[in-house]
Coordinates of C-alpha atoms in Angstrom, one line a residue:
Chain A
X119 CA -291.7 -19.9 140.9
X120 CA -292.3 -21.3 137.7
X121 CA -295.0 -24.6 137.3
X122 CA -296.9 -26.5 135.3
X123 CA -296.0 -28.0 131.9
X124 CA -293.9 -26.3 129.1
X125 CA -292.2 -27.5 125.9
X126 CA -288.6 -27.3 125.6
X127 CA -286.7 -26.9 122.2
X128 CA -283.4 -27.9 121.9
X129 CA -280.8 -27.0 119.5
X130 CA -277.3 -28.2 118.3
X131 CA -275.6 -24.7 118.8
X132 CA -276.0 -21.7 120.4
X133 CA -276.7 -19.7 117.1
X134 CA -279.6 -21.8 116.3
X135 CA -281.0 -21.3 120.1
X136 CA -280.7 -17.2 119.1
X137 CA -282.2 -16.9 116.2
X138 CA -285.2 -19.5 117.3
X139 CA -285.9 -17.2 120.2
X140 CA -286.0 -14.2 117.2
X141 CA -288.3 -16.5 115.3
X142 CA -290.6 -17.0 117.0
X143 CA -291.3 -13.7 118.9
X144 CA -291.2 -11.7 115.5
X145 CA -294.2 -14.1 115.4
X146 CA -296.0 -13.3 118.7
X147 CA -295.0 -16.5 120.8
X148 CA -293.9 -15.9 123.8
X149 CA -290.7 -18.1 124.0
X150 CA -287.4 -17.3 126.2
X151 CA -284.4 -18.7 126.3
X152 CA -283.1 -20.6 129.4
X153 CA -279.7 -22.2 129.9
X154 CA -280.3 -26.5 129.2
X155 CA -281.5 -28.1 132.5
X156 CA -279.3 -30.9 133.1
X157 CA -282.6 -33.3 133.1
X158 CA -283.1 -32.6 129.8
X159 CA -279.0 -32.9 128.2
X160 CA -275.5 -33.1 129.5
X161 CA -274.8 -30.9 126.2
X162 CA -274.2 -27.8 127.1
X163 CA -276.0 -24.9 125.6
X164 CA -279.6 -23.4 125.5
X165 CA -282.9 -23.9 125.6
X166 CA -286.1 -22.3 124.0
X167 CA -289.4 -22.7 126.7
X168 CA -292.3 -22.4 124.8
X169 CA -296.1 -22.5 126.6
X170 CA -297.5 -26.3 125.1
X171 CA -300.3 -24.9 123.4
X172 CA -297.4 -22.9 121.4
X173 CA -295.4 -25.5 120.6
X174 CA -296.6 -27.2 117.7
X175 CA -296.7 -24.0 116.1
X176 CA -293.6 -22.8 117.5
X177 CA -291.8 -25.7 115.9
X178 CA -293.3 -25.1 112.2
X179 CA -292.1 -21.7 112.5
X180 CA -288.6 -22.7 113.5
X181 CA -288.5 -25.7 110.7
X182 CA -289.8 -22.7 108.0
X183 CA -287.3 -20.8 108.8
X184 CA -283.8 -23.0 108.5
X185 CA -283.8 -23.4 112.0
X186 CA -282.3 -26.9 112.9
X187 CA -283.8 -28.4 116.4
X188 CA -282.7 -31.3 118.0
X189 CA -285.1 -32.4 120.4
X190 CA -289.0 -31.3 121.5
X191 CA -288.9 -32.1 125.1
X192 CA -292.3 -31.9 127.6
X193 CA -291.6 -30.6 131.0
X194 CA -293.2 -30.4 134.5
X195 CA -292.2 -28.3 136.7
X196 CA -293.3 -28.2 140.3
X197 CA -291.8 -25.3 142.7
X198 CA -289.3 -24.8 140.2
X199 CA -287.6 -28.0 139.8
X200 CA -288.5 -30.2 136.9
X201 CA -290.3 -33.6 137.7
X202 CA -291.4 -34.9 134.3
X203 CA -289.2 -35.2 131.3
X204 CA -290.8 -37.0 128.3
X205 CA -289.1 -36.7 124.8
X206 CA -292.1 -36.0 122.3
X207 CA -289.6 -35.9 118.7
X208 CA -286.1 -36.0 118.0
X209 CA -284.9 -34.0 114.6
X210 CA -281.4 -35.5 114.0
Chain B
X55 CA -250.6 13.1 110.8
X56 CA -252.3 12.6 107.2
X57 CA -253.2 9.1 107.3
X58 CA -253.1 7.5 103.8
X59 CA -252.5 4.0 104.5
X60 CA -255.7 2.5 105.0
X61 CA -255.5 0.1 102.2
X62 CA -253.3 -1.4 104.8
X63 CA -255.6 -0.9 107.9
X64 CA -258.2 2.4 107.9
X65 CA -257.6 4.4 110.7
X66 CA -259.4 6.2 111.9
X67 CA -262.4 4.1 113.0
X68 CA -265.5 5.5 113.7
X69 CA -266.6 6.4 117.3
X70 CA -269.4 3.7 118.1
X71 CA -266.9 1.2 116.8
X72 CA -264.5 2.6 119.6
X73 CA -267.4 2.2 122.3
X74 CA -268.4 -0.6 121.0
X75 CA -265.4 -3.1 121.8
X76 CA -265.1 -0.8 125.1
X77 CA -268.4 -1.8 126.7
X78 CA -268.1 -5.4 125.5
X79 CA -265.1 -5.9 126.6
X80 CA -265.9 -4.1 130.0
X81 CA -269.9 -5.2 130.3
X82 CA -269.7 -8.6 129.3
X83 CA -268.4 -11.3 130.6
X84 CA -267.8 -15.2 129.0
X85 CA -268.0 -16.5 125.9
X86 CA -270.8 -17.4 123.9
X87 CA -272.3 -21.0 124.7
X88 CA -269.9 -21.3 127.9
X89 CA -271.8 -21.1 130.8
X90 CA -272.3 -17.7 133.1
X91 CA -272.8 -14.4 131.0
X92 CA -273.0 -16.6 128.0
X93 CA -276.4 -15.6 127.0
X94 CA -275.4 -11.8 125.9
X95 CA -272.4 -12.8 124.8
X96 CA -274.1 -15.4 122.5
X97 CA -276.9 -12.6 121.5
X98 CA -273.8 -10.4 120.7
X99 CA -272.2 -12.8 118.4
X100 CA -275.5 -13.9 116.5
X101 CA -276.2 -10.1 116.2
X102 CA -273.1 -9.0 114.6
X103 CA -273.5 -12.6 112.4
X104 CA -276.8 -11.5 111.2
X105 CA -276.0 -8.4 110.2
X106 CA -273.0 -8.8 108.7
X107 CA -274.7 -11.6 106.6
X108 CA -277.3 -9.8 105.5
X109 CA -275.1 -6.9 104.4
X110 CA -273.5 -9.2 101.6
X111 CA -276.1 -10.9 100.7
X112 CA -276.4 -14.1 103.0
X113 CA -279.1 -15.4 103.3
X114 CA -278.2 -18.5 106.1
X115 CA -276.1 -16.3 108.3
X116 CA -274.7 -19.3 110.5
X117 CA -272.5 -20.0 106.6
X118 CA -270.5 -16.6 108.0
X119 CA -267.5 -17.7 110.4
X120 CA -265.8 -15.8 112.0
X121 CA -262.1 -15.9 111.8
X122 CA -259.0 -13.8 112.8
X123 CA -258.5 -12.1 109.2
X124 CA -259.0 -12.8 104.9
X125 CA -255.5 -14.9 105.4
X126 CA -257.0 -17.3 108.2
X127 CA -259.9 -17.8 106.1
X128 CA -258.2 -18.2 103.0
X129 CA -256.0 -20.8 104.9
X130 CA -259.1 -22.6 105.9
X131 CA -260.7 -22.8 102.3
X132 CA -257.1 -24.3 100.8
X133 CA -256.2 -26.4 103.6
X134 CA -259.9 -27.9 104.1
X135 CA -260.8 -28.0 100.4
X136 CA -258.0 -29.2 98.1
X137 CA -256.4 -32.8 97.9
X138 CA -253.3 -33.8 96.1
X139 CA -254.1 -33.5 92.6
X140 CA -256.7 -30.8 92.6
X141 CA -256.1 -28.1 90.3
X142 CA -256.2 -24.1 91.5
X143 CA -256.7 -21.3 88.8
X144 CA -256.0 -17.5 89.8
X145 CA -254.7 -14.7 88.7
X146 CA -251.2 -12.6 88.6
X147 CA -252.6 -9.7 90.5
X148 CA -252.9 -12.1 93.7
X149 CA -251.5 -11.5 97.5
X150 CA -249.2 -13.8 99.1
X151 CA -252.1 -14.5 101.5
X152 CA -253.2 -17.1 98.7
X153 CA -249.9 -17.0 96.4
X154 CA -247.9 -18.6 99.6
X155 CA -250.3 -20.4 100.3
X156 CA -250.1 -22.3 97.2
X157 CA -246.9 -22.5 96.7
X158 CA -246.3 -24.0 100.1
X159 CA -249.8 -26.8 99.4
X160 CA -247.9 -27.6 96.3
X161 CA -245.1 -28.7 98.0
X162 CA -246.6 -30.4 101.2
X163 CA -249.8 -31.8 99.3
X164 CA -249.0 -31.8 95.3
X165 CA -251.7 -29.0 94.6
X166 CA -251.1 -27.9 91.0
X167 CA -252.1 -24.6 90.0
X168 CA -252.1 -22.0 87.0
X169 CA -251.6 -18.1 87.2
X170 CA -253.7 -16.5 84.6
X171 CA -251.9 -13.4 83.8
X172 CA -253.2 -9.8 83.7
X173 CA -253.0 -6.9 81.7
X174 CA -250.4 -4.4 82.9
X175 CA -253.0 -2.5 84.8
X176 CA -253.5 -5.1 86.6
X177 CA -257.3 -6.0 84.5
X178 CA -257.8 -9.2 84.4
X179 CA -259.3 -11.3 80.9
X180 CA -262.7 -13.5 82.3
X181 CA -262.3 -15.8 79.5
X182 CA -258.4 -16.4 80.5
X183 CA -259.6 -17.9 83.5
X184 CA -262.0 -20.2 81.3
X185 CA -259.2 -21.0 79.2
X186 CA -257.3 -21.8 82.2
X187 CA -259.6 -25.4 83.8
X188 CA -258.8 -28.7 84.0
X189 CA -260.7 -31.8 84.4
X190 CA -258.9 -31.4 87.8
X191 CA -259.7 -27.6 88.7
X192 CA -261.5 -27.6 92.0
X193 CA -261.0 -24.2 92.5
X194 CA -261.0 -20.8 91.4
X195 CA -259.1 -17.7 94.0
X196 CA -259.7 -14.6 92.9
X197 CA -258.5 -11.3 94.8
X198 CA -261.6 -8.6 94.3
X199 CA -259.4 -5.8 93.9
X200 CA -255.3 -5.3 94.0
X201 CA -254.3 -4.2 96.9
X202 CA -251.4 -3.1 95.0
X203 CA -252.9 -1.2 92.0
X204 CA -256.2 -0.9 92.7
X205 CA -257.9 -2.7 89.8
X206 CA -260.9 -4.0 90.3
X207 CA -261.9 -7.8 89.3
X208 CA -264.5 -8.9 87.4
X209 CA -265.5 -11.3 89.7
X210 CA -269.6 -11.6 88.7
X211 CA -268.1 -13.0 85.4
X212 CA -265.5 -15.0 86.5
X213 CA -268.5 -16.3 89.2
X214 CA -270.9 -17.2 85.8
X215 CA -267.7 -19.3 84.7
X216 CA -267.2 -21.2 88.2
X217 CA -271.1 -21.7 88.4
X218 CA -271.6 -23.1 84.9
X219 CA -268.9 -25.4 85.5
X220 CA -269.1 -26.7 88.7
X221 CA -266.3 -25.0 90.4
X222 CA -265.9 -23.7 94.0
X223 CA -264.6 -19.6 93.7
X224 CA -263.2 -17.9 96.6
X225 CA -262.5 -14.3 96.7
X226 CA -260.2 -12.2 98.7
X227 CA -262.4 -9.0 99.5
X228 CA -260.1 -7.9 101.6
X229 CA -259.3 -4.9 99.5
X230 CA -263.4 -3.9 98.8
X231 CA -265.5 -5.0 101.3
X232 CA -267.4 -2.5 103.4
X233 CA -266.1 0.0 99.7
X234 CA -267.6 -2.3 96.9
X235 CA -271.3 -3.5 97.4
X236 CA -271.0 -7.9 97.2
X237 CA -274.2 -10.0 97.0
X238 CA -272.8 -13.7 97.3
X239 CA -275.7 -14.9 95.0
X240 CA -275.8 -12.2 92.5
X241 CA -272.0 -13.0 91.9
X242 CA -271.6 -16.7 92.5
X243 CA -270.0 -16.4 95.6
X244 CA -269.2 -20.1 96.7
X245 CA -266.9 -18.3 99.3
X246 CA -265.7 -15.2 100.1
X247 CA -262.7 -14.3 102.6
X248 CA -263.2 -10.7 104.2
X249 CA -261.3 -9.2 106.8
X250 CA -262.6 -6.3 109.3
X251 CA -260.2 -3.7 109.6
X252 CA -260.0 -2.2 106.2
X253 CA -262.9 -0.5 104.7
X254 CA -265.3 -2.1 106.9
X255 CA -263.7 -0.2 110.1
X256 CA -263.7 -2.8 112.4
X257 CA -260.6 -3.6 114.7
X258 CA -257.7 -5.6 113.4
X259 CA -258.0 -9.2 114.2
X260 CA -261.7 -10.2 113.1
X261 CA -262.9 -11.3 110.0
X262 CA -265.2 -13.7 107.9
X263 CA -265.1 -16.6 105.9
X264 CA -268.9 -17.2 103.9
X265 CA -268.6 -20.5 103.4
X266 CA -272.0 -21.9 100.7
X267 CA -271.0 -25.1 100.9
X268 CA -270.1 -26.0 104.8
X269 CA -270.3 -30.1 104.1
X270 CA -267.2 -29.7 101.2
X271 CA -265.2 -28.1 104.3
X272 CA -262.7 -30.0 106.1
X273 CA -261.9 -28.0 109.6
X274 CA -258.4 -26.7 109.5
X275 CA -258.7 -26.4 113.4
X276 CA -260.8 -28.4 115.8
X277 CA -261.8 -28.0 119.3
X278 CA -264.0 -26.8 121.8
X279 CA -267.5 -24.8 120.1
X280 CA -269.5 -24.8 123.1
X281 CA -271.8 -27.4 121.9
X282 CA -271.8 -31.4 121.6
X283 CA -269.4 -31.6 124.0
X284 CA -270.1 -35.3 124.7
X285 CA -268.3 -36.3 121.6
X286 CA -265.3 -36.0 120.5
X287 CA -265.9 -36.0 116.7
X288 CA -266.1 -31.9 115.7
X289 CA -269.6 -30.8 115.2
X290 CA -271.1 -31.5 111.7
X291 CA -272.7 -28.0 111.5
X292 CA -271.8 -24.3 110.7
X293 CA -270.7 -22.4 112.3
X294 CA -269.1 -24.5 115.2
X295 CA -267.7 -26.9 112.0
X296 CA -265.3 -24.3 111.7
X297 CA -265.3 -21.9 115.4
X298 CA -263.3 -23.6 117.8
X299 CA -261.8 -21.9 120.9
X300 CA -263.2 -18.9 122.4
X301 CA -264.2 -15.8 119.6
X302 CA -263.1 -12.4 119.7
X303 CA -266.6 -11.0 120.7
X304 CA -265.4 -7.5 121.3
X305 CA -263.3 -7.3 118.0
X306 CA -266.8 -9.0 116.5
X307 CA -269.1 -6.6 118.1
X308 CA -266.9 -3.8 116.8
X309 CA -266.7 -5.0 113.5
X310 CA -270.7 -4.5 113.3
X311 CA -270.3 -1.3 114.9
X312 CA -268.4 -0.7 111.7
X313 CA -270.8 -2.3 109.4
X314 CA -273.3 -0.8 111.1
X315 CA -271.8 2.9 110.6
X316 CA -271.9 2.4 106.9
X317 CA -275.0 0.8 106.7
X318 CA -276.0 3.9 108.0
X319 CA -274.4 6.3 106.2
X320 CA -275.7 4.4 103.1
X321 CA -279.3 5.2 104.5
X322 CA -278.7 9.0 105.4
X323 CA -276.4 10.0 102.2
X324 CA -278.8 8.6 100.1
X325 CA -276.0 7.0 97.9
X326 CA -275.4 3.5 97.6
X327 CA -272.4 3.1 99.6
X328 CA -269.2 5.1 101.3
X329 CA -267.3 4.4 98.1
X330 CA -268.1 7.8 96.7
X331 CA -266.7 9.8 99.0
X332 CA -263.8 7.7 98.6
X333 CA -263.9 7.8 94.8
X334 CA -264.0 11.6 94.9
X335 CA -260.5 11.7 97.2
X336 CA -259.1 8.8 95.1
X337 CA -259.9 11.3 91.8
X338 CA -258.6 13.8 93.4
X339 CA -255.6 12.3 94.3
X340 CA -255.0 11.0 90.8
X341 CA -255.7 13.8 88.5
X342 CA -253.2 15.8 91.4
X343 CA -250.6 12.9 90.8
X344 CA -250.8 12.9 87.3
X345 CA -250.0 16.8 86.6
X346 CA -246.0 15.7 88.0
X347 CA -244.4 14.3 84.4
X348 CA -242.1 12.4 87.2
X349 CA -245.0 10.9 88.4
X350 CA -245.7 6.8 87.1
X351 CA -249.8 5.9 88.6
X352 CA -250.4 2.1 88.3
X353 CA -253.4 0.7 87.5
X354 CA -256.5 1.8 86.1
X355 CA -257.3 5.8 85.8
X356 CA -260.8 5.5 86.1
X357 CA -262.3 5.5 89.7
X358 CA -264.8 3.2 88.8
X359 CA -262.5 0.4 87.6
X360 CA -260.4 1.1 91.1
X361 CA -260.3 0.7 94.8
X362 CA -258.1 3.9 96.4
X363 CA -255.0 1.8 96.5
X364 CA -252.9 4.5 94.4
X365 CA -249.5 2.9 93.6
X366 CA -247.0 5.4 92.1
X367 CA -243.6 5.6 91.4
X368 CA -241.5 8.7 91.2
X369 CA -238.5 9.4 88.7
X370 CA -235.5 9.9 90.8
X371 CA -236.4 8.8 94.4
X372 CA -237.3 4.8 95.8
X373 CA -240.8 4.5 97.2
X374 CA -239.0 4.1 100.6
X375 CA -236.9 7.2 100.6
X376 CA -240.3 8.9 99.9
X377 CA -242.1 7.5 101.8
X378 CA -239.7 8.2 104.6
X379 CA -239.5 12.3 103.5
X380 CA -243.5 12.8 103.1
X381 CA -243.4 11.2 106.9
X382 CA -241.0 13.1 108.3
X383 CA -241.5 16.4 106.6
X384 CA -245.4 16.5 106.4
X385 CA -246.6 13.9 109.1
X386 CA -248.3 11.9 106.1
X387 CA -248.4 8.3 106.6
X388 CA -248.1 6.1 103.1
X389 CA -246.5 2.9 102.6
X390 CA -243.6 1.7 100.4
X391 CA -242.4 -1.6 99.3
X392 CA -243.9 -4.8 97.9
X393 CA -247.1 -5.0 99.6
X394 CA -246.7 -8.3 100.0
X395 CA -247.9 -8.9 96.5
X396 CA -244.7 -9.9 94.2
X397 CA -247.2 -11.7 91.7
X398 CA -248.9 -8.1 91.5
X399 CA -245.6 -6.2 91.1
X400 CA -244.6 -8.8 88.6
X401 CA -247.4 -8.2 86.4
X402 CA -247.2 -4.3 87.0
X403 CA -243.6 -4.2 86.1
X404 CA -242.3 -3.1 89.6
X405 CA -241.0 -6.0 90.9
X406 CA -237.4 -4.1 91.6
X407 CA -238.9 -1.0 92.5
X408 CA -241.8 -1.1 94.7
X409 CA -244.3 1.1 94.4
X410 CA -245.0 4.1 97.1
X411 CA -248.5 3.5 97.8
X412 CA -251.4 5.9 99.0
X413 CA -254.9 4.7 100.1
X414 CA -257.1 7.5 101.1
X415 CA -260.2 6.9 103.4
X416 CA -263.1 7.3 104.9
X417 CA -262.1 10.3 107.1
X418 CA -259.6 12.0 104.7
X419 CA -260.8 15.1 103.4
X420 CA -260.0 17.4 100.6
X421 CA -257.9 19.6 101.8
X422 CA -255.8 16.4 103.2
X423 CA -255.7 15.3 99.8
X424 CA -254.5 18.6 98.6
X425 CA -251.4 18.6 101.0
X426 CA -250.2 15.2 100.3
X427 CA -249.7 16.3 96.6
X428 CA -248.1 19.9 97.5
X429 CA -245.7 17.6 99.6
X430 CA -245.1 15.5 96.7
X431 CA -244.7 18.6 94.6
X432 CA -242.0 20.2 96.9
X433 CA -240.2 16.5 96.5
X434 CA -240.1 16.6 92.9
X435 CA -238.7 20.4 92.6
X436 CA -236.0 19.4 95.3
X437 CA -235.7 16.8 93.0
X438 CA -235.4 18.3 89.7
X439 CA -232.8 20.8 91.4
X440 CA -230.4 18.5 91.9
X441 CA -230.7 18.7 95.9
X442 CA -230.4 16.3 98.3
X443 CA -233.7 15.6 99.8

């Protein structure tokens, strides 16, 4: 069961979400892609979970590479359910 | 059956592209960005959108859309480009996928446009196409290679013209992509309409659109992408701008099975693409052809100026009638007729005729090769002895 904190990268389509996820583990990060809690977005659509301390660098990578993101979101998790949602940057 | 018709469609494909549209089709289930099973269908789409990209030379793959075909793409450029007014320069060697197509936004919009003629072999004169702008031309079409004759366009320095003046250039690469090496940059690509069952061995029913400048693009068709779907205003960016409704992901995967094939054959051959093994047959075919006094080749003699796409037309018989004997009589598949290409015809001077046309492949071999012209032999001495075929 997952818990703790994580950083959530969302995108505005699908093919942005893919080739994040290729970003940033041809990098040695160790984000995965999750389908978008509905805490975080009604869009539908996926989600790159990135461990915090791997975020900031996470989102220069993505950013470097033409990757367009559309919101850094801050997660808490407890027993798998999310508890904490905070917004940290919006990109469009 | 001798299969020389795959100007028209290459058949046949190559195994993994076979597999490859079986076990999608079978192993996955959804569509990409739509809930369930969307994940490896997404990963399947990006995949074949990445490598397709990069084998022309794109270096933002999401500017590749998939479509249905060069003619839905082609559509989409015209259609979400041009207002009434704007001007459209191509060439007499076009196919009605964009001759139509113009003629029909002339009428329903007031698109003007100018056909730059050719040569009689179909070559085509870059600084015509100069000569041929207006302070209103938005747009220059140009077909990569006949599909009728062969010939092969200059299109790097037609793409110098467009670039230095500020034009948008499509081309039609139906004919020669997955044959013809393209880089987008290298020849000034603005956008490039490809289709996926001709030389790049893909399944009918999937193609491409490169698109450079997404934001100059209206959407000819609008709808659900998978993403935004909050609001109702069509997302802003490529490639949902332009992929509504569910995509063909097992015609898609297939198609970079294709790719993928010849990317790979590039890599173990050693040579720079499939298009000389092709050339060989296409030589062979020609020099065969041209030993029959009888025997009229369009186009361009020299493989390098050509695609495959051998037009002919024999003294004494209609490309249908011989078509029609060399499938009956020999089991080898050609095709006759217009090739839906009467500016082509018009500029080859076979406009009443037709031309009989055969378009060796891949997976022809020599001794294929060698048949089709004994066939065409025996035609010609029924011919010349007065018999009925």
């Amino acid at each position: 069961m997952d818990n703790g904190s994580k950083i959530l990268l969302t995108f505005p389509s699908t093919h942005y979400a893919l080739k994040a996820e290729g970003v940033v583990r041809a990098h040695g990060l160790k984000g995965r892609l999750i389908p978008m809690p509905r805490d975080i977005s009604s869009l539908c659509g996926l989600a790159l979970e990135l461990d915090p301390e791997e975020g900031d660098r996470g989102v220069s990578l993505l950013l470097a590479s033409g990757v367009r993101l559309e919101k850094k979101v801050k997660i808490v998790k407890q027993e798998g359910c999310v508890i904490w949602v905070e917004v940290l940057e919006e990109y469009m | 059956m001798i299969y020389l018709n795959n100007a028209a469609t290459s058949w046949p494909k190559p195994p993994e592209v076979y597999k490859t549209a079986d076990k999608v089709l079978r192993g996955l289930s959804g569509g990409a960005g739509r809930g369930e099973g969307a994940l490896d269908v997404g990963r399947v789409v990006f995949e074949a959108r990445e490598r397709i990209a990069s084998f022309f030379g794109i270096r933002e793959s999401e500017k590749l859309i998939f479509t249905c075909n060069a003619t839905v793409g082609i559509n989409m450029v015209l259609y979400g480009l041009l207002a009434p007014g704007d001007h459209v320069v191509l060439s007499s060697m076009e196919h009605n996928a964009v001759a139509r197509l113009l003629y029909a936004l002339k009428h329903r919009k007031g698109i003007e446009y100018t056909v730059v003629p050719c040569a009689p072999d179909g070559t085509l004169d870059p600084l015509e196409v100069e000569r041929a702008l207006t302070p209103s031309t938005k747009l220059i079409c140009l077909v990569h290679a006949s599909n009728v004759s062969g010939t092969i366009m200059p299109i790097e320095a037609v793409g110098e013209i467009a670039s230095k003046h500020g034009i948008e250039f499509l081309v039609d690469a139906a004919q020669t992509a997955g044959e013809i090496p393209i880089d987008v940059e290298a020849c000034h690509l603005t956008l490039m309409a490809i289709t996926g069952h001709k030389a790049l061995m893909g399944p009918p029913g999937v193609g491409a659109l490169y698109i450079k400048n997404p934001e100059k693009i209206t959407p000819l068709i609008c709808g659900g992408t998978g993403s935004r779907s909050e609001e109702l205003a069509q997302p802003d960016f490529v490639p949902d701008k332009f992929e509504s409704g569910t995509l063909n992901t097992p015609g898609i995967a297939a198609l970079a099975a294709g790719v993928k094939f010849i990317q790979k054959f590039i890599q173990e051959k050693e040579i720079r693409n499939v298009r000389q093994r092709v050339q060989t047959l296409t030589q062979r075919l020609i020099q065969g052809l041209l030993k029959y006094p009888e025997v009229i080749v369009y186009g361009p003699l020299d493989p390098d100026k050509r695609t495959p796409a051998v037009s002919i037309n024999i003294q004494g018989i209609s490309p249908g009638e011989a078509a029609a004997w060399l499938a009956e009589k020999y089991g080898i598949a050609t095709r006759p007729g217009l090739h839906c290409a009467p500016l082509a015809h018009a500029t080859l001077g076979t406009l009443s005729t037709g031309t009989l046309r055969l378009s060796p492949g891949y997976f022809n071999t020599e001794e294929e090769i060698d048949t089709a012209l004994y066939a065409i032999g025996e035609m010609i001495g029924v011919l010349r002895r007065g018999q009925r075929l």
